[in-house]
Coordinates of C-alpha atoms in Angstrom, one line a residue:
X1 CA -27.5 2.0 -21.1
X2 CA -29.2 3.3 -18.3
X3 CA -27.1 5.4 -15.7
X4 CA -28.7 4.7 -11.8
X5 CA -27.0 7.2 -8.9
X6 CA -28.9 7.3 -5.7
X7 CA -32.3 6.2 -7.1
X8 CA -32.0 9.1 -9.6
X9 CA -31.7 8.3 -13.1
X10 CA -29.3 10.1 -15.4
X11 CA -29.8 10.2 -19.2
X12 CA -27.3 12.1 -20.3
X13 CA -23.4 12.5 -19.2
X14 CA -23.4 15.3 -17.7
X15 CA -26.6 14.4 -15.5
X16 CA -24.5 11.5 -14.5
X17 CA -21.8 13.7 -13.6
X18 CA -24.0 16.3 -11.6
X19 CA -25.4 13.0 -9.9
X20 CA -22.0 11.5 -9.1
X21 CA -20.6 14.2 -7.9
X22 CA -23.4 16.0 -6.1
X23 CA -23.1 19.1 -7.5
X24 CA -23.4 20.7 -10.7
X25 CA -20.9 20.6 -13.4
X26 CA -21.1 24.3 -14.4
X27 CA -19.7 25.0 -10.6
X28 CA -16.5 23.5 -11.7
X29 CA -16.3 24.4 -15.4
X30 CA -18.1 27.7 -15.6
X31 CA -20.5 29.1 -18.4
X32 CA -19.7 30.9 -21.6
X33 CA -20.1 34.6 -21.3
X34 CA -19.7 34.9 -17.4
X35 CA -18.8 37.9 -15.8
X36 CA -16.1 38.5 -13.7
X37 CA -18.1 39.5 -10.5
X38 CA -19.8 36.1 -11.7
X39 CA -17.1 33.9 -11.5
X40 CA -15.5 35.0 -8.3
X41 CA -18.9 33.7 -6.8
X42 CA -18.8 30.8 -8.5
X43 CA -15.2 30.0 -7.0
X44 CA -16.2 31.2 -3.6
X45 CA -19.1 28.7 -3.8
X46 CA -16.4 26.1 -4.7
X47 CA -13.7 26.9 -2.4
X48 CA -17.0 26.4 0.2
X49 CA -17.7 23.2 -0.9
X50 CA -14.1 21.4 -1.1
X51 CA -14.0 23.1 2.3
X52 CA -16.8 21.1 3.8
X53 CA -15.9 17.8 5.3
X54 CA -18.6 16.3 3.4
X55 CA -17.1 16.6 0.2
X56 CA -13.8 16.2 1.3
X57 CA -13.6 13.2 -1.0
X58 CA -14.5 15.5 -4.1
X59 CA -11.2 16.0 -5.6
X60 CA -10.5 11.9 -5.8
X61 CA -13.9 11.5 -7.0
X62 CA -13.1 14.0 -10.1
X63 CA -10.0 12.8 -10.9
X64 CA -11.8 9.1 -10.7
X65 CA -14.6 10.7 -13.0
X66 CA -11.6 12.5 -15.5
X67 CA -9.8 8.9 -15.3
X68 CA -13.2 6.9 -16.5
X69 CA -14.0 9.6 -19.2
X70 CA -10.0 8.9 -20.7
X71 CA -10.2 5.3 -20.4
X72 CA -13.8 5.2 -22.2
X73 CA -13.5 7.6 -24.8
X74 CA -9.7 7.4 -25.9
X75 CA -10.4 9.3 -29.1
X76 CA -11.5 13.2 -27.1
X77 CA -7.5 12.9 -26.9
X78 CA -6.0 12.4 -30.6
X79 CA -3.5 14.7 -30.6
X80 CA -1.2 15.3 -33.4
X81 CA 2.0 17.2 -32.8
X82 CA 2.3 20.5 -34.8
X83 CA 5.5 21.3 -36.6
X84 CA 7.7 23.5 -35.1
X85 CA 7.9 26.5 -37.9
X86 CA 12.0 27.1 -38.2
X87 CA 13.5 30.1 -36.1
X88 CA 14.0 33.0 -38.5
X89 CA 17.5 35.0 -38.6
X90 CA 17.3 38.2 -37.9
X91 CA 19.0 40.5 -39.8
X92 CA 20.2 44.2 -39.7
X93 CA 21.4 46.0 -42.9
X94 CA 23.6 44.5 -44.1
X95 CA 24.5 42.8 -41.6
X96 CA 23.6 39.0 -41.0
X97 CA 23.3 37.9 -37.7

């Protein structure tokens, strides 16, 4: 299935993202092995968008994007409960507490 945003084609999902949402997933999600001075820009640059009036919509338009990526691929969310291990007793010579 072909992916058409703006006249710009997008063959994979996170080119459809990047088109969707005008800006580049890594902005939001960050890159293995960043540095810290790294992502501090990376957030400032963020902050600087979401402040712009233009992509005042942003936020609705990720969790719209977040919503459609649940509702299509159910199974990125089987989760299976862990067991709870059982609370140990402490206990002090000899006496049990």
């Amino acid at each position: 299935m072909k992916y058409i945003v703006a006249g710009h084609q997008a063959v994979t999902a996170t080119e459809f993202a990047e088109l969707a949402l005008g800006t580049p997933v890594e902005l939001w999600l960050g890159v293995e092995g960043e540095t810290d001075e790294e992502r501090a820009a990376r957030l400032d640059a963020a902050r600087d968008i979401l402040a712009d009036p233009e992509f005042r919509e942003l936020p609705d338009d990720l969790v719209r994007l977040a919503a459609r990526v649940v509702d299509d691929h159910p199974e990125l969310f089987n989760v299976v409960p862990l067991a709870r291990p059982a609370r140990r007793r402490s206990v002090r010579r000899g006496i049990a507490a």
